[in-house]
mmCIF file of C-alpha atoms in Angstrom:
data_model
loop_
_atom_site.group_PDB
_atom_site.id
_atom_site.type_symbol
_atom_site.label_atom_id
_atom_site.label_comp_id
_atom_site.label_asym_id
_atom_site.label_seq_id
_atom_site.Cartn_x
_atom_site.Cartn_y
_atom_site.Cartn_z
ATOM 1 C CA UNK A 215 98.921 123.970 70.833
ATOM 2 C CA UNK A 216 101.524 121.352 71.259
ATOM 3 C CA UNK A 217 104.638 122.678 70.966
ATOM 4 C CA UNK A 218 106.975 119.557 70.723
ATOM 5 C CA UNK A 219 104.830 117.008 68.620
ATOM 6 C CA UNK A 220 105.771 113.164 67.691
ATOM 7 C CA UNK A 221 105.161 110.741 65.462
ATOM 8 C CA UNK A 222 103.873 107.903 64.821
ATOM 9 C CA UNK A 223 101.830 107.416 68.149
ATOM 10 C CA UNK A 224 102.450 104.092 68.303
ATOM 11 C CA UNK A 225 104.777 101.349 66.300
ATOM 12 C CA UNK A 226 105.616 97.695 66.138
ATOM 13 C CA UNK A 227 108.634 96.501 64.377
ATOM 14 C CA UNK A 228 110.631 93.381 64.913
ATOM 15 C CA UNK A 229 113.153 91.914 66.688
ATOM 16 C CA UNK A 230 116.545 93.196 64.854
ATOM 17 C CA UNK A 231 115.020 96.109 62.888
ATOM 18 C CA UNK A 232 115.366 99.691 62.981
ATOM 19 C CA UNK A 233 112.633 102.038 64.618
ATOM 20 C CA UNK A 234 112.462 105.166 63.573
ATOM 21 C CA UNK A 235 110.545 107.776 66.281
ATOM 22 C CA UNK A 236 109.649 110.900 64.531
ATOM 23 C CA UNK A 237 109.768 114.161 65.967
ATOM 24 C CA UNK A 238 109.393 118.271 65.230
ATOM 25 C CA UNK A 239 108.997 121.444 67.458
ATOM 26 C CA UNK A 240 107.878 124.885 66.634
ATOM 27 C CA UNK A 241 109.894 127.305 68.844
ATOM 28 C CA UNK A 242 113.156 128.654 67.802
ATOM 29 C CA UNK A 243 114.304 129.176 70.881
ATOM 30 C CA UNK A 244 114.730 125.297 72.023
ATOM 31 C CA UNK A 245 118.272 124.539 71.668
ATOM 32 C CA UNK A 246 118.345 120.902 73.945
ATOM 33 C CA UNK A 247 116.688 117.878 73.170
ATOM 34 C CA UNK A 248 116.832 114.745 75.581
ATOM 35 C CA UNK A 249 114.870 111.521 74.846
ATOM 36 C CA UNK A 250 113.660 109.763 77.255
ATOM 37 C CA UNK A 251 112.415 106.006 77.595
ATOM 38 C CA UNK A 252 109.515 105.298 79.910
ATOM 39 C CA UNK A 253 108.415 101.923 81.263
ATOM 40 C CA UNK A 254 104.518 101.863 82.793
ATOM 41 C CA UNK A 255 104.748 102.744 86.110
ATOM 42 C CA UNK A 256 108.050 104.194 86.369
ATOM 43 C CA UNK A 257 109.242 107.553 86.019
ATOM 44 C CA UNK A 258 111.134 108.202 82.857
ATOM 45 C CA UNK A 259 115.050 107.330 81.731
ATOM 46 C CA UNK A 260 117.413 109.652 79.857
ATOM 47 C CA UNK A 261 118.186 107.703 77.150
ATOM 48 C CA UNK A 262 120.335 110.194 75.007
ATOM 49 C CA UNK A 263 120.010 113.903 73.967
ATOM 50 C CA UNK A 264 121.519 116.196 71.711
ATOM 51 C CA UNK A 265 122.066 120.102 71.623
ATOM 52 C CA UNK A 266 121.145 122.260 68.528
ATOM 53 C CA UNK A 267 124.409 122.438 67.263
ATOM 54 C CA UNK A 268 124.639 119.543 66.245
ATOM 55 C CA UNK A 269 123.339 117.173 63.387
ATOM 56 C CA UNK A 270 123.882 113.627 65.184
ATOM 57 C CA UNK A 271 123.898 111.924 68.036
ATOM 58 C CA UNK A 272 125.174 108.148 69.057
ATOM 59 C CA UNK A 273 124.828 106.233 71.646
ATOM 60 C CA UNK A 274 125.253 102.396 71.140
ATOM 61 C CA UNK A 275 122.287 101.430 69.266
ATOM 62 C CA UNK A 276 120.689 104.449 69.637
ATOM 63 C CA UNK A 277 120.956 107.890 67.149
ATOM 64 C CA UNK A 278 119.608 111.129 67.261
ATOM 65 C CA UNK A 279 119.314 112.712 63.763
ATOM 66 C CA UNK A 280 118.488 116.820 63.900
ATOM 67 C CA UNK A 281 117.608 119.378 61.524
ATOM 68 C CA UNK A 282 117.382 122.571 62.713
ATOM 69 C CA UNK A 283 116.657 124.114 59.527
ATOM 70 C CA UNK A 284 113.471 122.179 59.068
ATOM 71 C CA UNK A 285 112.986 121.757 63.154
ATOM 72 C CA UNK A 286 112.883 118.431 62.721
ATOM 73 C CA UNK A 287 114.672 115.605 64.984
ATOM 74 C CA UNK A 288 114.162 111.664 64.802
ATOM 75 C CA UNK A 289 115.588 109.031 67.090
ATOM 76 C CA UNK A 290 116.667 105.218 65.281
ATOM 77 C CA UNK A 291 116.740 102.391 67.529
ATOM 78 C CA UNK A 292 119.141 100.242 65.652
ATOM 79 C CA UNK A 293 118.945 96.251 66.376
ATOM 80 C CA UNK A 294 115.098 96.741 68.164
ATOM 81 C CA UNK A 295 115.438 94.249 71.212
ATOM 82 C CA UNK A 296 112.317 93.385 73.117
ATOM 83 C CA UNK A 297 113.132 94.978 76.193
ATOM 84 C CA UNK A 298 113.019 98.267 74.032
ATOM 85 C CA UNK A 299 109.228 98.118 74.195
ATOM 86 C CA UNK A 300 108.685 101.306 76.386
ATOM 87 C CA UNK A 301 107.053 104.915 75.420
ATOM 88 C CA UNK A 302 109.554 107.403 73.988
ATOM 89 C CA UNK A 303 109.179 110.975 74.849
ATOM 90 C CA UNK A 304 111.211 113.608 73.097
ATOM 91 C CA UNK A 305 111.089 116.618 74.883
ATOM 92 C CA UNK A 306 112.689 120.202 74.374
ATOM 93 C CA UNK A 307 113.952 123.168 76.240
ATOM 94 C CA UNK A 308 114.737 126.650 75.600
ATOM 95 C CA UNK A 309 118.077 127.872 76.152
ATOM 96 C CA UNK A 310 117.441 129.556 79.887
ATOM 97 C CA UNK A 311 118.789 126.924 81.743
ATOM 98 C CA UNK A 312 116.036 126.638 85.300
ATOM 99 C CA UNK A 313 113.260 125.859 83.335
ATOM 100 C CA UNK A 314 111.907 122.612 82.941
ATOM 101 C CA UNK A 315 110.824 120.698 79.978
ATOM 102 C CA UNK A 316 108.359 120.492 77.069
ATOM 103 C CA UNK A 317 107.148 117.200 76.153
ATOM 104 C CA UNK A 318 105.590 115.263 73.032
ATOM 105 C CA UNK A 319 103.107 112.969 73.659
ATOM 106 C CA UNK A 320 105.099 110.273 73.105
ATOM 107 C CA UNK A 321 105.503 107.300 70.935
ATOM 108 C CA UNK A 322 104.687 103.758 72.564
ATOM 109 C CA UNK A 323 107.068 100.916 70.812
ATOM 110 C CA UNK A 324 106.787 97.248 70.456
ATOM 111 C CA UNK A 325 109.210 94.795 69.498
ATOM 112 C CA UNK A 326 108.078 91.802 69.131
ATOM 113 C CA UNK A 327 110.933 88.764 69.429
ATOM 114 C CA UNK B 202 125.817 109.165 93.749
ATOM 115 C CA UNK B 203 122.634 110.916 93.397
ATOM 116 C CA UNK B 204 119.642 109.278 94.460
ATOM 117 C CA UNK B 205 115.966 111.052 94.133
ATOM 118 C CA UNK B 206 112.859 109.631 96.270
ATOM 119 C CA UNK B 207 109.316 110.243 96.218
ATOM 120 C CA UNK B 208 106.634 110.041 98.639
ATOM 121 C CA UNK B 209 104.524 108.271 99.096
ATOM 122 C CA UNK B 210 104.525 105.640 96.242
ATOM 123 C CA UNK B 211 100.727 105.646 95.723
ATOM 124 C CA UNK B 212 97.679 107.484 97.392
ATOM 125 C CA UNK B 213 93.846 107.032 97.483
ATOM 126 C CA UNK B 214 92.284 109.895 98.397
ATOM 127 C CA UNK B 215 88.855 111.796 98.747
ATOM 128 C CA UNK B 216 87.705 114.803 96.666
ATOM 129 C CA UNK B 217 87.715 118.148 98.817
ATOM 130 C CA UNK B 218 91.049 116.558 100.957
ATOM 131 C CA UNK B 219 94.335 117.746 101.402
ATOM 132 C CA UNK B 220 97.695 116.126 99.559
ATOM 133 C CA UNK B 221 101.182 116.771 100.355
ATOM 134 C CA UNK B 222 103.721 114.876 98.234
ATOM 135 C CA UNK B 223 107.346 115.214 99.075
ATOM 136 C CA UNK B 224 111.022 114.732 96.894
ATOM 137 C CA UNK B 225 114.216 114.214 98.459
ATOM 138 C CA UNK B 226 117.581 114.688 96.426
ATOM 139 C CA UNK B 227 120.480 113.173 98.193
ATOM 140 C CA UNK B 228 124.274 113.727 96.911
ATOM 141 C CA UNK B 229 123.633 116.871 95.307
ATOM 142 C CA UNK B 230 124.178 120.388 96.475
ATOM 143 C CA UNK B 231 121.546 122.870 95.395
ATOM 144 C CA UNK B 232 120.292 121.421 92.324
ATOM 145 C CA UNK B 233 117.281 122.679 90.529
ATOM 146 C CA UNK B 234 114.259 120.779 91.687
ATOM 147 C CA UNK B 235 111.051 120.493 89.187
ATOM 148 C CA UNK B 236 107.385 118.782 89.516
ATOM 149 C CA UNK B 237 105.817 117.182 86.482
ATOM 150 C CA UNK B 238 102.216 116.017 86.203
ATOM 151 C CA UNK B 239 101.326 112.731 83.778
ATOM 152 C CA UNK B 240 97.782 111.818 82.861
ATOM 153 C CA UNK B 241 97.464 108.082 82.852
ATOM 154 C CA UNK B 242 99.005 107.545 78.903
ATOM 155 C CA UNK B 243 99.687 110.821 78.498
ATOM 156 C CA UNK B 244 102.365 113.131 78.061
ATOM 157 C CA UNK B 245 104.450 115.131 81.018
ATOM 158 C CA UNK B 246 103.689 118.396 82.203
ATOM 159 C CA UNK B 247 105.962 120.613 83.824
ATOM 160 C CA UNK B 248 103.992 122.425 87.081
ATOM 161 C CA UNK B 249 107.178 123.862 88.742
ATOM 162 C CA UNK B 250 110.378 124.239 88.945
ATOM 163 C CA UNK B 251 112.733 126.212 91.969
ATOM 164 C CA UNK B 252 116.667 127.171 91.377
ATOM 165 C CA UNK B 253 116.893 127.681 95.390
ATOM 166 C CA UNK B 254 116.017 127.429 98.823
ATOM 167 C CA UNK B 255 112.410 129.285 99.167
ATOM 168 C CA UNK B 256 112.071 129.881 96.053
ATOM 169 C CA UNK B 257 109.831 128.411 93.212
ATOM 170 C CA UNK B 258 108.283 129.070 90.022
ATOM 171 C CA UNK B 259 104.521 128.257 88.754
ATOM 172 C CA UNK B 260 104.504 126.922 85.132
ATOM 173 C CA UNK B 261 100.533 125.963 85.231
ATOM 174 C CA UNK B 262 98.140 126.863 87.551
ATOM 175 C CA UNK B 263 96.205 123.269 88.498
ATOM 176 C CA UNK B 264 94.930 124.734 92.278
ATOM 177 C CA UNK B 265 98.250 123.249 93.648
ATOM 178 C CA UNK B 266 100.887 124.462 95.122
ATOM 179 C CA UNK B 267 104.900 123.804 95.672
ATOM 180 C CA UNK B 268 107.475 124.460 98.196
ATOM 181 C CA UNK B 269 111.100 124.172 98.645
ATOM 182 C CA UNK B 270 112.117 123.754 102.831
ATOM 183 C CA UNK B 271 115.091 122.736 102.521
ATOM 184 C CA UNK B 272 118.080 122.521 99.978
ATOM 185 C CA UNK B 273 117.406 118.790 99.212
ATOM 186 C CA UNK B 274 113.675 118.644 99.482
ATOM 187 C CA UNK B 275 110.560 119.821 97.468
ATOM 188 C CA UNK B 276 106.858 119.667 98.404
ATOM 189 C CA UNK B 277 103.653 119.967 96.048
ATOM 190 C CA UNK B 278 100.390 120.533 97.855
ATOM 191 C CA UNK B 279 96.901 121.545 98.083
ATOM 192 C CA UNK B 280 94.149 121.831 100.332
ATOM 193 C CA UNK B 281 91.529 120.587 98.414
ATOM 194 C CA UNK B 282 91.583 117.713 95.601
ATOM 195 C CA UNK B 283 90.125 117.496 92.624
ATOM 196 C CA UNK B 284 89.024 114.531 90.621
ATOM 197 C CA UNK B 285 91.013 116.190 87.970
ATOM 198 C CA UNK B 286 94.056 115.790 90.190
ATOM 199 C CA UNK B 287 94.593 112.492 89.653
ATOM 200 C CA UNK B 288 97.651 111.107 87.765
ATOM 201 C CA UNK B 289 101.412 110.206 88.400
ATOM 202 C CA UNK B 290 103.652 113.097 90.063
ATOM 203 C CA UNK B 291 106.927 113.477 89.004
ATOM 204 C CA UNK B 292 109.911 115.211 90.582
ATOM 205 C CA UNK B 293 112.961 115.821 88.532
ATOM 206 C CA UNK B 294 116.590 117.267 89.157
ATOM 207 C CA UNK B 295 119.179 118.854 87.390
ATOM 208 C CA UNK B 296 122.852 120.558 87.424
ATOM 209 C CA UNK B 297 122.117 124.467 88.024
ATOM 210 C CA UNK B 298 123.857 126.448 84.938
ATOM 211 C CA UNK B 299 124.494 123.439 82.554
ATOM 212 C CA UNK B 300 124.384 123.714 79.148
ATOM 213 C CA UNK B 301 122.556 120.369 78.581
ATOM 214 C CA UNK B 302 120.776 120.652 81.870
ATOM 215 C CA UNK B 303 120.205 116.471 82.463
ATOM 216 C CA UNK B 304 117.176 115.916 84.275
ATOM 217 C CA UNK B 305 116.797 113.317 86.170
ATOM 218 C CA UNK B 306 113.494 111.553 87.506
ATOM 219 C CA UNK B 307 112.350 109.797 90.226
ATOM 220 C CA UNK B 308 110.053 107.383 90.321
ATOM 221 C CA UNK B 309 107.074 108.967 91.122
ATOM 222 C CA UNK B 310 103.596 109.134 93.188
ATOM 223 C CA UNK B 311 100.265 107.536 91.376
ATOM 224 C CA UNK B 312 97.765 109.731 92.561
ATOM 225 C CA UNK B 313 93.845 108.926 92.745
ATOM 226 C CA UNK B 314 91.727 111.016 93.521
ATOM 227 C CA UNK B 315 87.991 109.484 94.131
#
């Protein structure tokens, strides 16, 4: 059972719009939520996280929105530029610290210019 | 600052062989050291992770194994391959004891396995 699930697989928006990357979890006990931003054949990029204290996140063009009530957290990508075209994995943790890392399956973007 | 390499970049191997990939941390002092597994397209999953010298935890049993020599380095192994093996191998560090526990990646080992 996927634990940390994301939608929509896959999107295309253009140059200058918003994306939107949906995504929800099921375990009360994640508390940290990085995003990360993978090109093919590299390993993945922080690209910004949040903790579940808070509601929002922002980092230049990028926003986390969270709702803990409804375990529910999306990511906007505001002014979509072409080199934004990567997979977006949102991932979770629980709040002891050694463990690694639960995943989505990701959401593969495409700007097109 | 921190730098993370892998080894090697990319491997052919045999079905039934040995593998030994290796991760090397430099500029940090005892950070904690995890392996990831990714399916060609698909998602990561964790397979270890170790807080310390000697020590390391499974996550999901995939006949591999990992060890931790040395403060800065991290090993995952296994004596004989499977077809199912095959994928890209990630090693990730972090800060031991942070709250928002960063990981960082590095840029991995494409495995096939033929």
């Amino acid at each position: 059972q996927q634990q940390v699930r994301q939608s929509p697989q896959s999107l295309t928006v253009w140059e200058g719009e918003t994306a939107i990357l949906n995504c929800s979890y099921e375990n009360s006990a994640f508390d940290y939520f990085p995003w990360y931003q993978q090109f093919p054949g590299e390993g993945p990029a922080l690209l910004i996280s949040i903790l579940s204290v808070s509601d929002k996140k922002e980092d230049g063009r990028f926003t986390i929105f969270f709702n803990k009530r409804e375990k529910k957290l999306s990511l906007h990508i505001a002014d979509s530029q072409p080199g934004d075209s990567a997979t977006y994995f949102c991932a979770a943790r629980k709040n002891n610290y050694a463990q690694g890392l639960t995943f989505g399956l990701g959401t593969r973007v495409s700007v097109f210019p | 600052a921190q730098t993370i390499h892998q080894w090697p970049v990319a491997e052919i191997k045999a079905v039934g062989s040995p593998l030994s990939l290796g991760c090397t941390i430099k500029g940090k002092s005892s950070p904690n050291l995890y392996w990831y597994w990714q399916a060609t397209g698909g998602t990561l999953q964790q397979l270890f992770y170790s807080i310390t010298v000697g020590q390391v935890e499974s996550v999901v049993q995939l006949n591999l194994s990992a060890s931790r020599p040395k403060d800065d380095q991290f090993i995952l192994s296994t004596e004989k391959l499977l077809l199912s093996h095959s994928g890209f191998y990630l090693c990730a560090w972090s800060l031991p004891g942070g709250a928002q526990d960063t990981q960082y990646f590095g840029p991995g080992t494409r495995l096939l396995v033929l």
